[in-house]
Amino acid sequence: MTDRYSRQILFSPIGKDGQKTLAESNAVIIGCGALGTVIATVLVRAGVGKVRIIDRDFIEYHNLQRQVIFDEEDIKNQLPKAVAAERHLRKVNSAIEIEGIVADVNYSNIEKLVRGADIILDGLDNLETRFLINDAALKLKIPWVYGGAISSFGMTMNIIPGKTPCLRCIHGNASGNGLSLTCDTAGVIAPAPFVTASLQSAEAMKILVGDEHINRDLISIDVWTAELKRFKVTRRQDCPACNGKFEFLDAQFATKTTSLCGQNAVQVLNPGIKHVSFEQLESRLKNIGKVSHNEFMLDFKVDSREMVVFPDGRVIVKNTADESLARGLYAKYIGA
Ligand SMILES: [Zn+2]
């Protein structure tokens, strides 16, 4: 059994003691897309004792280009990502505990999902849930590793409660103008999330074994130009999260969904968005689906879905009563 980790133990910053610590560690990965699949693969193979993988989605063909542990069989079997990830990774390492949880992480369940973790890893595709992780991690004093990738670039930063600035120190208030790019609008090439997730995984190993050289900068990397940049980040004096005010956990900025009775539609409200520019949104969505707008509303059709966006950021997702699906489509196309 020890032979499994022999090459990792030879690496002196880990060594025998570090390997033992990893075996006693508990990691939670939130989001099992391109970032999450790489992180999960690394941590499971590295022998982290408990790995919990949380994701709300099923696997689609356009995921296979970059989500390394899934295959066509998983799609045919209609497996949720968390379930497929657990099944594949159990075959890789039967000596540790792997748990796949199919759930939409939100303010009402996140504390329960991450409690007891030694580290939380971000494999998400939306800022709102990242702010939620930030709140929960600071409240429960669990280190977390932020990561995001889009197009040809990625970013990562370690957030150690009480020691480093947090995500809200750098991102300011909530969702900004509410129109962030997502992989579903700007596209992404696999090397971007692979490199980002590899950096996140290495930082996770360092944090778990107590290495003193933990990175304290925000790192951005572009795989197309092969440039890596470091940015010094400082704690913002008025940062609500660092001052113990957990607005996302308290659901002040949470996206709210309401199933519209008798209409087979779901309304999605994001209090963090005050105004939507239809021109900007249309230019971002026009290559993905059919989009049109007048001064009152923007209509967007993609696959079998239709969304109607209002200037105040309110969205109605048609032809579904599934609130979790509606929230997912909102995060995917409108951005949170
Ligand atoms: Zn902060």
Tab-separated table of C-alpha atoms and ligand atoms in Angstrom:
chain	number	residue	atom	x	y	z
A	1	MET	CA	0.000	0.000	0.000
A	2	THR	CA	2.784	2.440	0.850
A	3	ASP	CA	4.212	1.810	-2.610
A	4	ARG	CA	1.178	3.592	-4.044
A	5	TYR	CA	2.487	6.901	-2.701
A	6	SER	CA	6.222	6.176	-2.861
A	7	ARG	CA	7.010	8.840	-5.485
A	8	GLN	CA	5.048	11.448	-3.593
A	9	ILE	CA	6.759	10.534	-0.302
A	10	LEU	CA	10.151	10.966	-1.993
A	11	PHE	CA	9.165	14.577	-2.604
A	12	SER	CA	10.639	16.080	0.571
A	13	PRO	CA	8.065	18.831	1.327
A	14	ILE	CA	5.561	15.978	1.734
A	15	GLY	CA	7.612	13.020	2.953
A	16	LYS	CA	6.267	10.278	5.224
A	17	ASP	CA	4.765	12.682	7.748
A	18	GLY	CA	3.007	14.681	5.081
A	19	GLN	CA	1.599	11.521	3.543
A	20	LYS	CA	0.190	10.497	6.916
A	21	THR	CA	-1.374	13.941	7.305
A	22	LEU	CA	-2.963	13.696	3.852
A	23	ALA	CA	-4.435	10.314	4.788
A	24	GLU	CA	-6.053	11.919	7.832
A	25	SER	CA	-7.391	14.899	5.876
A	26	ASN	CA	-10.847	15.721	4.675
A	27	ALA	CA	-11.335	17.738	1.463
A	28	VAL	CA	-14.584	19.051	0.010
A	29	ILE	CA	-14.730	19.924	-3.685
A	30	ILE	CA	-17.664	22.117	-4.695
A	31	GLY	CA	-18.423	21.885	-8.407
A	32	CYS	CA	-17.286	18.950	-10.512
A	33	GLY	CA	-16.724	20.445	-13.949
A	34	ALA	CA	-13.373	21.052	-15.615
A	35	LEU	CA	-11.691	22.313	-12.431
A	36	GLY	CA	-13.391	19.875	-10.073
A	37	THR	CA	-12.609	16.750	-12.094
A	38	VAL	CA	-8.892	17.585	-12.163
A	39	ILE	CA	-8.787	18.530	-8.467
A	40	ALA	CA	-10.676	15.369	-7.493
A	41	THR	CA	-8.332	13.219	-9.576
A	42	VAL	CA	-5.238	14.736	-7.977
A	43	LEU	CA	-6.502	14.547	-4.387
A	44	VAL	CA	-7.849	11.003	-4.705
A	45	ARG	CA	-4.602	9.776	-6.288
A	46	ALA	CA	-2.585	11.666	-3.660
A	47	GLY	CA	-4.305	9.716	-0.899
A	48	VAL	CA	-6.328	12.423	0.836
A	49	GLY	CA	-8.336	10.336	3.325
A	50	LYS	CA	-11.801	11.734	2.657
A	51	VAL	CA	-12.860	13.443	-0.550
A	52	ARG	CA	-16.377	14.792	-0.908
A	53	ILE	CA	-17.486	15.946	-4.359
A	54	ILE	CA	-20.601	18.090	-4.677
A	55	ASP	CA	-22.288	18.986	-7.967
A	56	ARG	CA	-25.857	19.609	-9.155
A	57	ASP	CA	-25.549	18.804	-12.882
A	58	PHE	CA	-25.737	15.887	-15.291
A	59	ILE	CA	-23.031	15.258	-17.879
A	60	GLU	CA	-23.482	16.587	-21.416
A	61	TYR	CA	-21.442	15.988	-24.568
A	62	HIS	CA	-19.939	19.471	-24.541
A	63	ASN	CA	-18.447	18.666	-21.105
A	64	LEU	CA	-16.218	15.869	-22.437
A	65	GLN	CA	-13.822	18.304	-24.135
A	66	ARG	CA	-12.420	19.289	-20.728
A	67	GLN	CA	-14.014	17.369	-17.837
A	68	VAL	CA	-11.412	14.626	-17.583
A	69	ILE	CA	-13.013	11.855	-15.563
A	70	PHE	CA	-16.256	11.557	-17.555
A	71	ASP	CA	-16.911	9.508	-20.687
A	72	GLU	CA	-19.643	8.770	-23.243
A	73	GLU	CA	-20.893	5.844	-21.158
A	74	ASP	CA	-21.720	8.253	-18.289
A	75	ILE	CA	-23.875	10.308	-20.648
A	76	LYS	CA	-25.683	7.220	-21.954
A	77	ASN	CA	-26.325	6.189	-18.345
A	78	GLN	CA	-27.543	9.722	-17.581
A	79	LEU	CA	-25.355	9.979	-14.514
A	80	PRO	CA	-25.092	13.118	-12.413
A	81	LYS	CA	-21.502	14.397	-12.331
A	82	ALA	CA	-21.081	13.730	-8.609
A	83	VAL	CA	-22.161	10.100	-9.014
A	84	ALA	CA	-20.000	9.452	-12.086
A	85	ALA	CA	-17.012	11.072	-10.373
A	86	GLU	CA	-17.434	8.887	-7.298
A	87	ARG	CA	-17.710	5.706	-9.406
A	88	HIS	CA	-14.669	6.437	-11.552
A	89	LEU	CA	-12.458	7.546	-8.700
A	90	ARG	CA	-13.307	4.576	-6.480
A	91	LYS	CA	-11.651	2.416	-9.122
A	92	VAL	CA	-8.561	4.596	-8.838
A	93	ASN	CA	-8.206	4.478	-5.058
A	94	SER	CA	-10.216	2.056	-2.911
A	95	ALA	CA	-8.154	2.875	0.177
A	96	ILE	CA	-9.816	6.222	0.851
A	97	GLU	CA	-13.387	7.471	1.309
A	98	ILE	CA	-14.975	9.134	-1.712
A	99	GLU	CA	-18.434	10.584	-1.528
A	100	GLY	CA	-20.333	12.119	-4.430
A	101	ILE	CA	-23.251	14.352	-3.438
A	102	VAL	CA	-25.797	15.577	-5.980
A	103	ALA	CA	-26.910	18.941	-4.618
A	104	ASP	CA	-27.427	22.567	-5.500
A	105	VAL	CA	-25.178	24.303	-2.970
A	106	ASN	CA	-27.009	27.234	-1.417
A	107	TYR	CA	-27.166	29.256	1.784
A	108	SER	CA	-29.422	26.739	3.482
A	109	ASN	CA	-27.179	23.670	3.034
A	110	ILE	CA	-23.583	24.829	2.614
A	111	GLU	CA	-22.580	24.795	6.288
A	112	LYS	CA	-23.771	21.223	6.651
A	113	LEU	CA	-21.958	20.187	3.452
A	114	VAL	CA	-18.561	21.616	4.428
A	115	ARG	CA	-18.565	21.146	8.205
A	116	GLY	CA	-15.588	19.084	9.364
A	117	ALA	CA	-13.583	19.740	6.200
A	118	ASP	CA	-9.893	20.626	6.458
A	119	ILE	CA	-10.059	22.372	3.114
A	120	ILE	CA	-12.653	23.473	0.550
A	121	LEU	CA	-11.830	23.598	-3.152
A	122	ASP	CA	-13.679	25.758	-5.610
A	123	GLY	CA	-14.628	24.039	-8.855
A	124	LEU	CA	-17.524	26.364	-9.564
A	125	ASP	CA	-18.636	28.376	-12.540
A	126	ASN	CA	-20.374	31.250	-10.787
A	127	LEU	CA	-19.412	34.035	-8.429
A	128	GLU	CA	-22.485	33.904	-6.250
A	129	THR	CA	-21.774	30.400	-4.949
A	130	ARG	CA	-18.108	31.352	-4.492
A	131	PHE	CA	-19.169	34.203	-2.191
A	132	LEU	CA	-21.227	31.643	-0.327
A	133	ILE	CA	-18.172	29.379	0.086
A	134	ASN	CA	-16.236	32.457	1.227
A	135	ASP	CA	-18.814	33.193	3.943
A	136	ALA	CA	-19.079	29.585	5.123
A	137	ALA	CA	-15.292	29.099	5.113
A	138	LEU	CA	-14.663	32.277	7.111
A	139	LYS	CA	-17.445	31.486	9.540
A	140	LEU	CA	-16.287	27.898	10.124
A	141	LYS	CA	-12.569	28.835	9.845
A	142	ILE	CA	-11.836	26.403	7.012
A	143	PRO	CA	-9.171	27.334	4.413
A	144	TRP	CA	-10.429	27.408	0.842
A	145	VAL	CA	-8.828	27.626	-2.565
A	146	TYR	CA	-10.572	29.861	-5.056
A	147	GLY	CA	-10.240	28.961	-8.726
A	148	GLY	CA	-11.861	30.037	-11.954
A	149	ALA	CA	-11.115	29.411	-15.620
A	150	ILE	CA	-12.552	30.745	-18.824
A	151	SER	CA	-11.361	31.178	-22.401
A	152	SER	CA	-7.566	30.594	-22.230
A	153	PHE	CA	-6.985	31.920	-18.727
A	154	GLY	CA	-7.518	31.043	-15.104
A	155	MET	CA	-7.136	32.538	-11.649
A	156	THR	CA	-6.536	31.120	-8.230
A	157	MET	CA	-6.020	32.361	-4.685
A	158	ASN	CA	-5.776	30.808	-1.237
A	159	ILE	CA	-8.093	32.119	1.432
A	160	ILE	CA	-6.980	31.215	4.934
A	161	PRO	CA	-9.455	32.586	7.488
A	162	GLY	CA	-7.841	35.085	9.829
A	163	LYS	CA	-4.574	35.096	7.858
A	164	THR	CA	-5.205	36.244	4.295
A	165	PRO	CA	-7.613	38.600	2.545
A	166	CYS	CA	-10.819	36.938	1.352
A	167	LEU	CA	-12.676	36.830	-1.953
A	168	ARG	CA	-14.897	39.760	-1.005
A	169	CYS	CA	-11.828	41.825	-0.142
A	170	ILE	CA	-10.899	41.682	-3.829
A	171	HIS	CA	-14.265	41.452	-5.533
A	172	GLY	CA	-16.026	44.121	-3.580
A	173	ASN	CA	-19.713	44.004	-3.544
A	174	ALA	CA	-21.757	41.072	-4.683
A	175	SER	CA	-22.056	40.522	-8.407
A	176	GLY	CA	-20.714	43.865	-9.626
A	177	ASN	CA	-22.675	44.851	-12.707
A	178	GLY	CA	-24.120	41.370	-12.729
A	179	LEU	CA	-22.924	40.576	-16.216
A	180	SER	CA	-19.966	38.299	-15.789
A	181	LEU	CA	-18.596	36.094	-18.542
A	182	THR	CA	-19.163	32.362	-18.248
A	183	CYS	CA	-17.769	29.328	-20.111
A	184	ASP	CA	-21.097	29.055	-21.848
A	185	THR	CA	-20.733	32.477	-23.397
A	186	ALA	CA	-16.977	33.097	-23.767
A	187	GLY	CA	-15.876	29.504	-24.354
A	188	VAL	CA	-12.933	27.707	-22.772
A	189	ILE	CA	-10.039	25.498	-23.854
A	190	ALA	CA	-9.136	22.558	-21.620
A	191	PRO	CA	-5.559	23.595	-20.738
A	192	ALA	CA	-6.887	26.692	-18.929
A	193	PRO	CA	-8.885	24.819	-16.277
A	194	PHE	CA	-6.267	22.023	-16.167
A	195	VAL	CA	-3.464	24.414	-15.206
A	196	THR	CA	-5.684	26.350	-12.807
A	197	ALA	CA	-6.916	23.167	-11.107
A	198	SER	CA	-3.341	21.852	-10.886
A	199	LEU	CA	-2.250	25.028	-9.097
A	200	GLN	CA	-5.265	24.738	-6.786
A	201	SER	CA	-4.452	21.085	-6.034
A	202	ALA	CA	-0.810	21.840	-5.241
A	203	GLU	CA	-1.883	24.646	-2.889
A	204	ALA	CA	-4.375	22.269	-1.251
A	205	MET	CA	-1.606	19.736	-0.615
A	206	LYS	CA	0.600	22.489	0.845
A	207	ILE	CA	-2.159	23.771	3.106
A	208	LEU	CA	-3.031	20.242	4.273
A	209	VAL	CA	0.543	19.235	5.127
A	210	GLY	CA	1.160	22.605	6.808
A	211	ASP	CA	3.819	23.815	4.386
A	212	GLU	CA	4.901	27.341	5.257
A	213	HIS	CA	5.289	28.485	1.654
A	214	ILE	CA	1.618	28.922	0.993
A	215	ASN	CA	0.940	31.306	-1.838
A	216	ARG	CA	-0.538	34.617	-0.690
A	217	ASP	CA	-1.051	36.284	-4.063
A	218	LEU	CA	-3.839	36.180	-6.578
A	219	ILE	CA	-2.376	34.256	-9.505
A	220	SER	CA	-3.575	34.572	-13.049
A	221	ILE	CA	-2.336	32.427	-15.883
A	222	ASP	CA	-2.948	32.470	-19.618
A	223	VAL	CA	-2.172	29.166	-21.322
A	224	TRP	CA	-2.343	30.696	-24.811
A	225	THR	CA	0.336	33.318	-24.159
A	226	ALA	CA	2.039	31.207	-21.443
A	227	GLU	CA	2.044	34.127	-19.014
A	228	LEU	CA	1.714	33.840	-15.268
A	229	LYS	CA	1.070	36.952	-13.218
A	230	ARG	CA	0.937	37.524	-9.484
A	231	PHE	CA	-1.113	40.243	-7.842
A	232	LYS	CA	-0.688	41.373	-4.258
A	233	VAL	CA	-4.013	41.461	-2.514
A	234	THR	CA	-4.790	43.358	0.631
A	235	ARG	CA	-7.533	43.069	3.163
A	236	ARG	CA	-10.260	45.626	2.716
A	237	GLN	CA	-11.023	47.327	6.040
A	238	ASP	CA	-14.725	47.446	5.291
A	239	CYS	CA	-14.961	43.879	3.942
A	240	PRO	CA	-18.204	42.512	5.391
A	241	ALA	CA	-17.074	38.865	5.434
A	242	CYS	CA	-13.739	39.614	7.161
A	243	ASN	CA	-15.718	41.593	9.734
A	244	GLY	CA	-17.993	38.669	10.475
A	245	LYS	CA	-20.956	39.837	8.414
A	246	PHE	CA	-21.943	36.915	6.202
A	247	GLU	CA	-24.381	38.457	3.756
A	248	PHE	CA	-24.450	35.528	1.344
A	249	LEU	CA	-24.921	32.976	4.084
A	250	ASP	CA	-27.673	35.182	5.437
A	251	ALA	CA	-29.167	35.105	1.930
A	252	GLN	CA	-29.159	38.880	1.502
A	253	PHE	CA	-27.806	38.572	-2.015
A	254	ALA	CA	-28.993	35.061	-2.785
A	255	THR	CA	-30.620	34.355	-6.101
A	256	LYS	CA	-34.256	33.660	-5.413
A	257	THR	CA	-36.334	31.359	-7.563
A	258	THR	CA	-40.098	31.105	-7.649
A	259	SER	CA	-42.042	28.593	-9.644
A	260	LEU	CA	-44.780	30.503	-11.469
A	261	CYS	CA	-47.975	28.693	-10.775
A	262	GLY	CA	-49.850	27.380	-13.787
A	263	GLN	CA	-47.329	28.822	-16.251
A	264	ASN	CA	-44.726	26.062	-16.272
A	265	ALA	CA	-42.062	28.715	-15.733
A	266	VAL	CA	-39.641	29.778	-13.022
A	267	GLN	CA	-38.746	33.325	-12.094
A	268	VAL	CA	-35.150	33.983	-11.045
A	269	LEU	CA	-34.308	37.108	-9.051
A	270	ASN	CA	-30.793	38.239	-8.219
A	271	PRO	CA	-30.821	41.124	-5.724
A	272	GLY	CA	-27.128	41.765	-6.564
A	273	ILE	CA	-28.101	42.932	-10.057
A	274	LYS	CA	-29.589	46.379	-10.386
A	275	HIS	CA	-29.602	46.890	-14.130
A	276	VAL	CA	-28.964	44.791	-17.225
A	277	SER	CA	-27.681	46.206	-20.511
A	278	PHE	CA	-29.595	44.375	-23.245
A	279	GLU	CA	-27.035	45.417	-25.888
A	280	GLN	CA	-24.166	43.837	-23.938
A	281	LEU	CA	-26.134	40.735	-23.102
A	282	GLU	CA	-27.306	40.268	-26.686
A	283	SER	CA	-23.789	40.562	-28.100
A	284	ARG	CA	-22.644	37.926	-25.620
A	285	LEU	CA	-25.477	35.489	-26.308
A	286	LYS	CA	-25.988	35.882	-30.060
A	287	ASN	CA	-23.519	33.148	-31.024
A	288	ILE	CA	-25.010	30.638	-28.639
A	289	GLY	CA	-28.713	30.824	-29.346
A	290	LYS	CA	-31.470	32.996	-30.775
A	291	VAL	CA	-31.676	36.345	-29.083
A	292	SER	CA	-33.751	39.471	-29.613
A	293	HIS	CA	-34.748	42.440	-27.490
A	294	ASN	CA	-36.804	45.575	-27.323
A	295	GLU	CA	-36.631	48.203	-24.589
A	296	PHE	CA	-38.727	46.137	-22.173
A	297	MET	CA	-37.337	42.630	-22.437
A	298	LEU	CA	-34.733	40.370	-24.002
A	299	ASP	CA	-35.725	36.951	-25.288
A	300	PHE	CA	-33.135	34.187	-25.506
A	301	LYS	CA	-33.664	30.683	-26.880
A	302	VAL	CA	-31.054	27.942	-26.595
A	303	ASP	CA	-31.609	24.209	-27.117
A	304	SER	CA	-35.158	23.628	-25.921
A	305	ARG	CA	-34.990	26.455	-23.370
A	306	GLU	CA	-36.315	29.968	-23.457
A	307	MET	CA	-35.464	32.782	-21.104
A	308	VAL	CA	-36.958	36.236	-20.850
A	309	VAL	CA	-34.749	38.867	-19.210
A	310	PHE	CA	-36.055	42.157	-17.794
A	311	PRO	CA	-33.984	45.352	-17.342
A	312	ASP	CA	-33.891	44.920	-13.549
A	313	GLY	CA	-32.162	41.529	-13.945
A	314	ARG	CA	-35.289	39.478	-13.333
A	315	VAL	CA	-35.432	36.399	-15.552
A	316	ILE	CA	-38.248	34.056	-16.419
A	317	VAL	CA	-37.182	30.598	-17.523
A	318	LYS	CA	-39.967	29.087	-19.622
A	319	ASN	CA	-41.089	25.487	-20.093
A	320	THR	CA	-39.900	24.203	-16.742
A	321	ALA	CA	-41.081	24.127	-13.150
A	322	ASP	CA	-37.669	22.964	-11.925
A	323	GLU	CA	-36.179	25.773	-9.798
A	324	SER	CA	-32.742	24.217	-9.582
A	325	LEU	CA	-32.574	23.881	-13.376
A	326	ALA	CA	-33.700	27.493	-13.758
A	327	ARG	CA	-31.025	28.675	-11.325
A	328	GLY	CA	-28.448	26.672	-13.294
A	329	LEU	CA	-29.497	28.201	-16.636
A	330	TYR	CA	-29.413	31.638	-15.079
A	331	ALA	CA	-25.846	31.119	-13.779
A	332	LYS	CA	-24.804	29.672	-17.148
A	333	TYR	CA	-26.128	32.302	-19.526
A	334	ILE	CA	-26.916	35.447	-17.607
A	335	GLY	CA	-24.029	35.123	-15.147
A	336	ALA	CA	-24.095	35.518	-11.418
B	1	ZN	ZN	-12.501	39.954	3.257
